[in-house]
C-alpha positions in Angstrom: -24.5 -15.8 -13.6 -23.3 -19.2 -13.8 -20.7 -20.6 -15.7 -21.6 -24.6 -16.2 -22.3 -24.9 -12.6 -19.7 -22.7 -11.2 -21.1 -19.3 -9.4 -19.3 -15.9 -11.3 -18.5 -13.5 -8.4 -17.6 -9.9 -8.6 -15.0 -10.7 -6.7 -12.8 -13.4 -5.4 -13.8 -14.9 -2.1 -12.4 -13.5 1.1 -9.3 -16.0 2.3 -9.4 -16.9 5.6 -6.6 -17.3 8.0 -5.4 -19.0 11.0 -3.7 -15.7 12.0 -3.8 -12.1 11.3 -1.9 -11.0 7.8 0.9 -8.0 8.0 1.3 -7.7 4.2 -0.2 -8.6 0.8 0.9 -8.4 -2.5 0.0 -9.1 -5.8 1.4 -11.3 -8.7 3.0 -8.8 -11.3 1.1 -10.7 -14.2 -0.1 -14.2 -12.3 -3.5 -14.3 -10.9 -1.2 -15.0 -7.5 -1.3 -13.5 -4.2 1.3 -13.7 -1.3 0.8 -13.3 2.4 2.5 -13.0 5.6 1.4 -13.3 8.9 2.0 -12.3 12.9 3.8 -15.6 13.1 6.3 -15.3 10.6 4.4 -17.9 7.5 4.3 -16.6 4.2 1.7 -18.2 2.0 1.2 -17.8 -1.7 -2.7 -18.2 -3.0 -4.4 -18.3 -6.4 -7.4 -16.5 -6.8 -10.3 -16.7 -9.2 -14.2 -15.2 -8.9 -15.1 -18.7 -9.5 -17.1 -20.0 -6.5 -14.5 -21.9 -4.7 -11.7 -20.6 -7.6 -9.1 -19.3 -4.3 -6.2 -22.0 -3.8 -2.9 -22.3 -1.6 0.0 -22.9 -3.3 2.2 -22.8 -0.9 3.1 -22.2 2.9 7.1 -21.3 4.1 7.4 -21.1 7.8 11.1 -19.8 7.9 10.7 -16.6 9.6 11.3 -17.0 13.5 9.0 -13.9 14.6 6.1 -12.2 12.7 7.1 -11.8 8.9 6.1 -7.5 8.2 6.5 -7.0 4.1 6.6 -9.7 1.5 7.3 -7.9 -2.4 7.6 -9.7 -5.5 10.7 -9.5 -8.0 9.4 -6.8 -11.2 9.8 -10.4 -13.1 7.7 -12.4 -10.5 10.0 -15.4 -10.1 10.9 -14.4 -7.0 9.4 -13.2 -3.7 10.8 -11.3 -0.8 10.0 -10.9 2.5 11.4 -9.4 5.8 10.6 -10.0 9.4 10.8 -8.8 13.0 13.3 -11.6 13.3 16.0 -9.1 11.4 15.8 -11.5 8.3 15.1 -11.1 4.9 13.9 -14.3 2.7 14.0 -14.9 -0.8 11.4 -17.7 -1.9 10.5 -19.3 -5.1 7.0 -18.5 -6.4 6.5 -21.8 -7.9 6.6 -23.4 -5.1 8.1 -21.5 -1.9 11.5 -22.8 -1.8 13.6 -20.7 0.0 16.4 -20.0 -2.5 18.4 -16.9 -0.1 18.3 -16.1 3.8 20.2 -12.5 5.1 19.6 -13.7 8.7 20.9 -10.8 10.3 20.7 -8.3 7.5 19.9 -5.3 10.3 20.4 -4.9 13.8 16.6 -4.3 14.6 13.9 -5.8 13.2 12.8 -5.2 9.7 10.1 -3.7 9.0 8.9 -2.4 5.3 11.0 -3.8 1.6 11.1 -2.3 -1.3 12.4 -4.6 -4.6 14.1 -0.9 -7.0 15.3 -3.4 -10.2 16.1 -7.3 -10.5 19.7 -6.8 -8.8 18.8 -4.4 -5.8 16.3 -4.3 -2.6 15.8 -1.3 -0.2 14.9 -2.1 3.4 14.0 -0.4 6.4 13.9 -1.3 9.7 12.2 -0.1 13.2 15.2 1.8 14.5 15.6 4.1 11.2 18.0 2.4 9.1 17.7 2.0 5.3 19.8 -0.1 4.0 19.7 -1.0 -0.6 21.0 -5.1 -1.3 22.8 -6.0 -4.4 21.9 -8.9 -5.0 24.9 -10.3 -7.4 27.6 -9.3 -4.2 24.7 -10.5 -1.5 26.0 -7.7 0.5 24.5 -3.9 1.2 25.9 -1.2 -0.9 24.4 1.6 1.0 23.7 2.1 5.2 22.3 5.4 6.3 20.4 6.0 9.6 18.4 9.4 9.1 15.6 8.3 10.8 14.8 8.2 14.4 12.0 6.0 14.5 10.4 2.9 12.2 10.5 2.9 8.5 6.8 2.1 7.4 6.7 3.1 3.9 8.7 3.7 1.0 8.2 4.4 -2.6 11.0 4.8 -5.7 10.2 7.4 -8.4 9.8 7.2 -11.8 13.4 7.0 -13.0 14.7 4.9 -9.9 17.0 7.2 -8.9 15.1 9.1 -5.8 13.7 6.5 -3.0 11.7 8.6 -0.6 10.7 6.8 2.4 8.2 7.5 6.0 8.5 6.9 9.5 7.0 6.6 12.7 9.4 10.0 13.8 7.2 12.0 11.5 9.4 13.0 8.8 9.7 12.4 4.8 13.3 11.1 4.0 15.3 12.0 0.5 17.6 9.0 -0.6 19.5 9.1 -3.7 20.3 5.5 -4.2 22.0 6.0 -7.5 24.2 8.1 -5.7 24.1 6.2 -2.4 23.4 9.1 -0.6 21.0 11.0 1.9 19.6 13.9 1.1 17.3 15.2 2.7 14.2 14.8 6.1 11.1 16.8 6.0 10.0 18.6 8.6 8.4 16.3 11.1 4.6 16.2 10.8 2.1 15.2 13.5 2.0 11.7 14.4 3.8 9.2 12.7 3.9 9.1 9.0 2.4 5.7 8.0 2.2 5.3 4.2 3.6 7.1 0.8 2.2 7.6 -2.8 3.5 9.7 -5.8 0.3 11.4 -7.3 -0.2 13.8 -10.2 1.8 11.9 -12.9 5.5 12.1 -10.3 4.7 15.8 -9.6 3.0 15.4 -5.7 4.2 12.9 -2.9 1.3 12.4 -0.4 2.3 10.9 2.9 -0.6 9.6 5.4 -0.1 9.8 9.1 -1.4 8.3 12.2 -3.5 11.4 13.2 -5.5 10.7 10.7 -4.6 13.5 8.0 -2.7 13.4 4.1 0.1 15.4 3.7 1.2 16.1 0.3 4.3 17.2 -0.6 5.4 19.1 -4.4 8.3 16.8 -5.7 10.7 20.0 -5.7 9.9 21.2 -2.5 10.7 17.9 0.3 11.2 20.1 2.7 7.8 21.4 3.7 4.4 19.9 3.1 2.5 21.8 0.2 -1.2 21.1 1.6 -2.7 18.6 3.9 -6.0 16.9 4.5 -8.0 15.6 7.3 -9.7 12.6 6.9 -12.6 11.9 9.4 -10.2 8.3 10.3 -9.0 7.8 13.5 -5.5 7.1 11.6 -4.1 6.3 7.8 -2.2 3.2 8.5 -1.8 2.4 4.6 -2.5 3.5 1.7 -2.2 2.5 -2.1 -2.6 4.9 -5.2 -5.2 3.8 -7.7 -4.9 6.7 -10.4 -2.9 9.8 -10.8 -5.3 11.4 -8.4 -7.3 8.8 -6.1 -5.6 6.6 -3.3 -7.4 4.0 -1.5 -6.6 4.3 2.4 -7.0 1.4 5.2 -7.7 3.1 8.7 -7.6 1.7 12.6 -11.8 1.8 12.5 -11.6 -1.1 9.6 -13.0 1.7 6.6 -10.8 1.4 3.2 -12.0 5.1 2.2 -11.2 6.3 -1.8 -9.7 10.0 -1.9 -8.9 11.7 -4.3 -6.3 14.6 -4.3 -6.3 17.9 -5.2 -9.1 18.8 -5.1 -9.0 16.5 -1.6 -12.0 14.7 -1.4 -13.2 11.2 0.0 -15.2 9.8 -2.7 -16.5 7.0 -0.3 -16.2 3.9 1.1 -14.4 1.0 -0.6 -14.9 -1.3 1.8 -14.2 -2.3 5.5 -13.0 -5.0 7.7 -15.7 -4.6 10.6 -14.2 -2.6 13.5 -11.1 -4.3 12.4 -7.7 -2.2 11.9 -5.8 -2.7 8.3 -2.4 -3.1 8.1 -2.0 -3.8 4.6 -3.5 -2.7 0.8 -2.3 -3.9 -2.3 -3.5 -3.6 -5.9 -3.3 -5.6 -8.5 -1.2 -5.1 -11.7 -4.2 -4.6 -14.2 -6.1 -2.7 -11.6 -9.2 -4.2 -10.7 -8.9 -5.3 -7.7 -7.7 -4.0 -4.1 -7.0 -6.7 -1.8 -6.7 -5.6 1.8 -5.5 -7.5 5.2 -6.8 -7.0 8.7 -6.7 -8.2 12.4 -9.8 -10.1 11.5 -7.9 -12.8 10.2 -9.4 -12.1 6.7 -8.0 -11.2 2.9 -10.6 -9.6 1.3 -11.0 -8.6 -2.2 -12.7 -5.5 -3.4 -13.9 -4.4 -7.2 -12.4 -0.9 -7.9 -12.3 -0.5 -11.5 -15.4 1.8 -11.6 -12.7 4.7 -9.4 -10.4 4.7 -12.7 -13.4 6.9 -14.6 -14.2 9.1 -11.4 -12.8 12.5 -12.2 -13.4 15.2 -9.4 -13.4 18.9 -10.1 -13.1 21.7 -8.1 -16.6 22.7 -8.3 -17.9 22.3 -4.3 -21.5 21.4 -3.8 -23.2 22.2 -0.8 -22.2 19.4 1.9 -24.9 17.0 2.7 -25.0 16.5 6.0 -26.3 12.7 6.1 -23.3 11.8 7.7 -22.7 8.8 6.1 -20.2 7.9 4.0 -20.9 7.1 0.3 -20.6 3.4 -0.2 -18.5 2.4 -3.5 -18.7 -1.0 -3.3 -21.8 -3.7 -4.3 -20.8 -6.1 -1.8 -21.7 -3.1 0.9 -25.0 -3.6 0.4 -25.4 -6.8 -1.9 -27.1 -5.2 -4.8 -26.3 -5.3 -8.2 -26.2 -1.3 -8.6 -23.1 0.8 -9.8 -21.9 3.5 -7.3 -19.6 4.9 -9.3 -22.3 5.9 -11.8 -23.5 8.8 -10.2 -20.5 9.4 -9.1 -19.3 9.9 -12.7 -22.4 12.2 -13.5 -21.8 14.4 -10.5 -17.6 14.3 -10.6 -17.9 17.0 -8.7 -19.0 16.4 -5.5 -17.4 16.5 -2.1 -16.8 13.9 0.2 -20.3 12.8 1.2 -21.3 13.4 4.4 -18.5 12.6 7.4 -17.3 16.3 7.3 -14.3 15.1 5.2 -13.9 18.1 3.2 -13.5 20.3 5.6 -10.0 20.7 6.1 -9.0 20.5 2.3 -7.6 23.5 0.7 -6.6 24.0 -2.5 -2.9 23.6 -4.1 -2.4 24.1 -7.8 -0.4 21.1 -9.7 
């Protein structure tokens, strides 16, 4: 449809970059996206579905090495960034000005970052150390090294008491940041644990692994997994929750899959970075768009609004042996067809093709 002379699209156009982005994040309330690349540069873009609607707002070259993670403050005024150069930077979202720098924040390269609240920030490094920072004091108030490998991802439970981490050593860590203490490590799983999401209204924790498996933990049983689900994917490198039951995963094969948790089923393919590994996924505040960044030096947008009405029940149909994963994106075929419509009608089908449902076992909530 045309708006004046401007063409309106389903999703914003791709953002092309000079270097591959490691990390991408959506602003909590405005149509702004931040990203950090392998050269250490940080960018802010405004995005729009109008033709030519994406605009670079500013760039910052303060990091000396690769920027590993970016995250907005909850009020949207500040952008936090961490880097391989061991520094934490806090930038103003308006003009990208460097407000605060913790130059030797860790002894090892920083890898992950989580904004806890307006005063607290958690950071994880390549050696497995976790620090919690009090921004009012400008110092760390908790330092603990329980993991033996890099901290890949972190998530906070609803009342911001427990912080959960995933690590390259194959374990999930549980930390009580209110009491500033370590609680426990899970049993090690196969491969690196790469990503973590809270599911089922906080009753389940899903962890992605470099082996292409999603491991599930019960909220009151962090020591051992309650369930596992092997995707037919080379890996799960990143993961973002879309609903209480559906996550999107990004993989080394460049494919973004929509996966239902309990019953465990691959719903279909949201999109892909052709043959290039995906570094990170982010979901916008209103839940309509998913952004992905990959080694192809592009940030791509996907319309995932249809996933919110997909319900997968326990009934197992006979699996189709097409070997082809159902595409959930109009962009994949360039047609106006609604790929979510038949999913809503079926509302029960297993992962289409790829044998993705084979390893699913049922687990009650």
